[in-house]
Amino acid sequence: MRSVDERIARREFVHRATAMGVGLGTIGSLLTACRREGPEDEHEPLKPLGPMEKELAIYSWSDYIAPTTIPNFEKEFGVSVTYDTYESNEEMLAKLQSGAQGYDIICPSGYAIPVLVALGLVARVNRAYISDWGNIAPLFINPVFDPDNAHTVPWQWGNTGIAYRKDKLPITPDSWSIFHDARFRGKMTQMDDGRDVIGSWLRYGGHSLNSIDPHDLAQAKAEAITAKGNLKSYISAPVKAQLISGDVLVAQLYNGDTAQARAEQPNLDYCIPKEGCTLWADSLAIPRSARHKRAAHEYMNYILRPRVGADISNETGFGTPNQAALPLISHPVPYPTKEELARLEYQRDLGKATAEWDQVWTEIKSA
Amino acid sequence: MAGVRERALAWLYHRPTAKVWSLLSPGILWLLLFFLVPLLIMFAYSLMPRGTYGGVEAGFTLEHYRRFFEKIYLAILSRTFFVSLLCTTICLLLGYPVAYVIARSGKWKSLLMFLVVLPFWTSFLVRTFAMIFLMRDTGLINSVLLKLGLISHPIAILYTPFAVMTGLVYGFLPFMILPIYASLEKLDLSLLEAAEVLGARPVARFWRVTLPLSLPGLVAGCLLVFIPALGSFLTSDLLGGAKEMMIGNLVQNQFASARNWPFGSAASFIVMALVLLAVVTYLRVKDRAADGGR
């Protein structure tokens, strides 16, 4: 039994060593974090790009692309593509900030873009290489998060409203107040994300979901804590499986994920609450450290083709910002009406107030 | 070339200290580079003002340490300690008999040990997701109970403190069994025979011979369960429905959505200091008890 003893000794050592560093996981990468770059000089003219490279490294969200998108791109352009994933903007941001190199395309949400620009982490897009620029819908031209589209090409867009099982609810939800309804206690979930939860209750109280006013936040916190008593859990996109099975009847969820789940459970429906909710758009951007900038630009242009854009949205269930792709959209994506669109609000970066928001979120979770 | 090698070996042969250091240095370098240096960086960060977009800014502040002693964070800390202690206790009560039986199982030993380490073949994340499918309202446990007519409505298992504790105990149990098994397996059976000959009954033999001799394994097991339990955050998110925070969740949030790296560093340091204090105190008490018994 010597080998087992040895294994135990080694395991014991390794675990003593790792356990000592509770929460040390991310620290290793901080070694390089001290290096800081300022924002890019916006007035410097864009340089022409070199010849097409043979590789392209994409860093994006999981389940957020069509199965054909990359293979077709590889075949047509003779490029070998790698696709790494992240689960939150913060994860991607922390990784780039700590000096991670080797990514050519990232897919930040709107509110993360000004941060990336301020930190000098993304390069400007050279429009000379984006011949299909004209396919972008007007809603995504000159967006609040990236004036003049200097750094991004829009990828997908959607909103974060309420998904529900119409076959099992006696009412049709139209307001965030559904989460205060004790009849559905233990059958409802909100996103495991402070921005989404606090944002929903800010809108419920008639405030902007980007408010940093302490009174607004205190009110939203109280509403959120009342709702928490009725919640089964805080869970984001993985709630789909439980909506399909009927474990959960009402969930704060993205419209696209609802559309995905509806393919398996036709009794799922979705509403944009009357108080309003988050409008978001994820865009493609090129890190300044990218080594294959030409391939990255070609990829941006490639996804603006009508067929490619439609395939992506048909797969993800989210909206396409590519208006030329709209006629090719085959499954019913719930595009908001003009009237609904007016109730949607973009998330903005909270800057220094991020700390106060986190404190509120910690208090909600500890309540 | 052979001459150089032989001379170097001869040089080392005559200098035992140099020999020891040359063997140890790769390990020491590794630890210095990947453990001590990051630890120092983290300590420095914990004393600097936070950067708006993550990272830190130049300066010095004790604010992050002060902030940790606010009521809300202390509540999270004490809750985490309680959960970890409970988890350790349950692992000990479940793990000791298992280790005992395996150590006495003769030719089955290898097979049984193999079964104990078998779960490590799959990632902890995957196994935790599998538990969700067992525990949820329409999951296996509830379906079977409903079919058998033992319950009329699904009972809430998933997203309860019970689910979190089950997940933690399940995940850490092998770390309790392995060291206890190692110390029981080495136990000299002739000592038990001597105790029997001298008239000790089975219960007395266990309490006065087996248990004290397996104490090193037991202490190692408790530490190996308690310390990682303190830092765990996945289980409470996935099985607890993220409705409550452990200190691990707090730290993780500081490096992600809150973008407050210095506060996360300070929280980690305080937890490390407390763990160190607890471990040192425990080992001291144990040594004194051992000395007293002699």
CSV table of C-alpha atoms in Angstrom, one decimal, chain A residues 1 4-5 7-8 11-24 26-34 36 88 90-91 93-95 97-98 111-112 114-116 118-119 186-187 189 192-195 228-235 238-239 241-242 245-248 349-356 358-367, chain B residues 31 33-35 37-39 41-42 45 50-57 67 70 72-73 76 109-110 113 117 120 129 132-133 136-139 154 156 158-159 174-175 178-179 181-182 185-186 220 223-224 227-228 230-232 237 240-245 247-248 250-251 253-261 263 265 268-269 271-272 275-276 279 283:
chain,number,residue,atom,x,y,z
A,1,MET,CA,0.0,0.0,0.0
A,4,VAL,CA,-1.5,4.9,-1.6
A,5,ASP,CA,0.4,6.3,1.3
A,7,ARG,CA,-0.5,9.6,-2.8
A,8,ILE,CA,-2.0,10.6,0.5
A,11,ARG,CA,-2.4,15.1,-1.7
A,12,GLU,CA,-2.1,16.3,1.9
A,13,PHE,CA,0.8,18.5,0.9
A,14,VAL,CA,-0.9,19.9,-2.2
A,15,HIS,CA,-4.0,20.6,-0.3
A,16,ARG,CA,-2.3,22.3,2.6
A,17,ALA,CA,-0.5,24.4,0.2
A,18,THR,CA,-3.5,25.3,-1.9
A,19,ALA,CA,-5.8,25.7,1.0
A,20,MET,CA,-3.5,28.3,2.6
A,21,GLY,CA,-4.3,30.6,-0.2
A,22,VAL,CA,-8.1,30.9,0.2
A,23,GLY,CA,-9.2,32.9,-2.8
A,24,LEU,CA,-5.8,33.0,-4.3
A,26,THR,CA,-6.9,34.9,-9.6
A,27,ILE,CA,-3.8,36.3,-8.0
A,28,GLY,CA,-1.2,34.4,-10.1
A,29,SER,CA,-2.2,36.5,-13.1
A,30,LEU,CA,-1.8,39.7,-11.2
A,31,LEU,CA,2.0,39.5,-11.6
A,32,THR,CA,1.7,41.2,-14.9
A,33,ALA,CA,-1.2,43.5,-13.9
A,34,CYS,CA,1.1,46.3,-12.7
A,36,ARG,CA,-0.7,50.0,-17.4
A,88,SER,CA,-19.3,37.3,-17.6
A,90,GLU,CA,-16.0,41.0,-15.6
A,91,GLU,CA,-14.2,37.7,-16.2
A,93,LEU,CA,-12.2,42.2,-18.4
A,94,ALA,CA,-10.1,40.8,-15.5
A,95,LYS,CA,-8.3,38.5,-17.8
A,97,GLN,CA,-6.5,43.6,-17.5
A,98,SER,CA,-4.1,41.1,-16.0
A,111,TYR,CA,-21.5,48.8,-20.5
A,112,ALA,CA,-18.1,47.0,-20.6
A,114,PRO,CA,-16.3,52.3,-22.3
A,115,VAL,CA,-14.2,50.5,-19.6
A,116,LEU,CA,-12.2,48.6,-22.2
A,118,ALA,CA,-10.7,53.9,-21.0
A,119,LEU,CA,-8.2,51.2,-20.1
A,186,GLY,CA,-40.5,28.9,-4.4
A,187,LYS,CA,-41.3,28.7,-8.1
A,189,THR,CA,-36.0,32.9,-9.9
A,192,ASP,CA,-27.6,35.7,-10.2
A,193,ASP,CA,-26.3,39.1,-11.1
A,194,GLY,CA,-26.5,42.3,-9.0
A,195,ARG,CA,-26.8,44.5,-12.0
A,228,LYS,CA,-36.1,37.1,-2.3
A,229,GLY,CA,-38.5,35.5,0.2
A,230,ASN,CA,-40.4,34.2,-2.8
A,231,LEU,CA,-37.5,33.2,-4.9
A,232,LYS,CA,-36.3,29.6,-5.4
A,233,SER,CA,-32.8,30.8,-6.2
A,234,TYR,CA,-30.7,33.4,-8.0
A,235,ILE,CA,-29.8,31.7,-11.2
A,238,PRO,CA,-29.0,27.7,-16.6
A,239,VAL,CA,-32.6,28.2,-15.3
A,241,ALA,CA,-33.7,23.5,-17.9
A,242,GLN,CA,-35.9,24.2,-14.8
A,245,SER,CA,-39.2,20.9,-16.6
A,246,GLY,CA,-41.6,23.1,-14.6
A,247,ASP,CA,-39.5,23.3,-11.5
A,248,VAL,CA,-39.6,27.1,-12.1
A,349,ASP,CA,-20.8,51.3,-16.4
A,350,LEU,CA,-21.2,52.5,-12.8
A,351,GLY,CA,-17.6,53.6,-12.4
A,352,LYS,CA,-16.7,54.3,-8.8
A,353,ALA,CA,-20.3,53.5,-7.6
A,354,THR,CA,-19.6,49.9,-8.5
A,355,ALA,CA,-18.5,49.4,-4.9
A,356,GLU,CA,-21.8,50.8,-3.5
A,358,ASP,CA,-21.8,45.6,-4.7
A,359,GLN,CA,-22.4,46.4,-1.0
A,360,VAL,CA,-26.2,46.6,-1.8
A,361,TRP,CA,-25.9,43.2,-3.6
A,362,THR,CA,-24.0,41.7,-0.7
A,363,GLU,CA,-26.7,43.0,1.7
A,364,ILE,CA,-29.5,41.5,-0.4
A,365,LYS,CA,-27.7,38.2,-0.5
A,366,SER,CA,-27.1,38.2,3.2
A,367,ALA,CA,-30.7,39.2,4.1
B,31,LEU,CA,6.9,27.9,-4.0
B,33,LEU,CA,7.7,32.1,-7.3
B,34,PHE,CA,4.1,30.8,-7.4
B,35,PHE,CA,3.1,31.0,-3.7
B,37,VAL,CA,5.4,36.2,-4.5
B,38,PRO,CA,1.7,36.2,-5.3
B,39,LEU,CA,1.0,36.3,-1.6
B,41,ILE,CA,1.5,41.1,-4.2
B,42,MET,CA,-1.8,40.3,-2.7
B,45,TYR,CA,-2.8,45.2,-3.0
B,50,ARG,CA,-9.0,50.4,-5.5
B,51,GLY,CA,-8.9,51.3,-9.1
B,52,THR,CA,-12.2,52.3,-10.7
B,53,TYR,CA,-11.9,49.6,-13.3
B,54,GLY,CA,-10.3,46.9,-11.2
B,55,GLY,CA,-6.7,46.7,-10.1
B,56,VAL,CA,-5.3,49.3,-7.7
B,57,GLU,CA,-4.0,52.8,-7.6
B,67,ARG,CA,-14.4,47.7,6.1
B,70,GLU,CA,-18.5,45.8,9.3
B,72,ILE,CA,-22.5,42.4,7.3
B,73,TYR,CA,-19.1,40.9,6.4
B,76,ILE,CA,-20.8,36.2,6.3
B,109,LYS,CA,-8.5,-2.9,0.8
B,110,SER,CA,-7.1,-1.9,-2.6
B,113,MET,CA,-9.5,2.6,-1.7
B,117,VAL,CA,-10.8,8.0,-5.0
B,120,PHE,CA,-11.9,12.3,-8.6
B,129,PHE,CA,-24.4,19.5,-11.7
B,132,ILE,CA,-28.8,19.2,-9.2
B,133,PHE,CA,-30.5,16.6,-11.3
B,136,ARG,CA,-34.5,19.2,-8.1
B,137,ASP,CA,-38.3,19.1,-7.7
B,138,THR,CA,-38.6,16.9,-10.8
B,139,GLY,CA,-35.4,15.1,-10.1
B,154,PRO,CA,-42.1,17.2,-4.3
B,156,ALA,CA,-37.7,21.1,-1.7
B,158,LEU,CA,-32.3,21.7,-4.1
B,159,TYR,CA,-31.5,25.3,-3.1
B,174,PRO,CA,-12.4,11.5,0.6
B,175,PHE,CA,-10.0,14.0,2.1
B,178,LEU,CA,-7.7,9.1,3.1
B,179,PRO,CA,-5.5,10.4,6.0
B,181,TYR,CA,-7.1,5.3,6.6
B,182,ALA,CA,-3.4,5.9,6.3
B,185,GLU,CA,-3.6,1.1,8.2
B,186,LYS,CA,-0.2,1.6,9.8
B,220,ALA,CA,-4.9,16.0,9.0
B,223,LEU,CA,-7.7,20.4,8.3
B,224,LEU,CA,-8.0,19.0,4.8
B,227,ILE,CA,-9.7,24.7,5.1
B,228,PRO,CA,-11.0,24.1,1.6
B,230,LEU,CA,-13.9,27.7,4.1
B,231,GLY,CA,-12.8,28.8,0.7
B,232,SER,CA,-15.6,27.0,-1.3
B,237,ASP,CA,-23.9,29.0,-5.7
B,240,GLY,CA,-27.8,26.7,-2.5
B,241,GLY,CA,-29.3,28.8,-5.3
B,242,ALA,CA,-26.8,31.7,-4.6
B,243,LYS,CA,-29.2,33.0,-2.0
B,244,GLU,CA,-26.6,33.3,0.7
B,245,MET,CA,-22.9,34.1,0.6
B,247,ILE,CA,-16.6,34.2,2.2
B,248,GLY,CA,-15.5,32.5,-1.0
B,250,LEU,CA,-17.5,37.5,-1.4
B,251,VAL,CA,-13.9,37.3,-2.5
B,253,ASN,CA,-17.2,38.9,-6.4
B,254,GLN,CA,-14.6,41.4,-5.4
B,255,PHE,CA,-12.4,40.2,-8.2
B,256,ALA,CA,-15.2,40.1,-10.7
B,257,SER,CA,-18.4,42.2,-10.7
B,258,ALA,CA,-17.4,44.5,-7.8
B,259,ARG,CA,-14.0,45.2,-9.3
B,260,ASN,CA,-12.6,45.8,-5.8
B,261,TRP,CA,-9.4,43.8,-5.9
B,263,PHE,CA,-11.0,44.5,-0.7
B,265,SER,CA,-7.2,40.7,-1.1
B,268,SER,CA,-8.5,36.7,1.8
B,269,PHE,CA,-5.8,37.8,4.2
B,271,VAL,CA,-9.4,34.6,6.5
B,272,MET,CA,-5.9,33.2,6.1
B,275,VAL,CA,-7.2,29.8,9.7
B,276,LEU,CA,-3.5,30.0,10.6
B,279,VAL,CA,-4.5,25.6,13.1
B,283,LEU,CA,-1.6,21.9,17.0
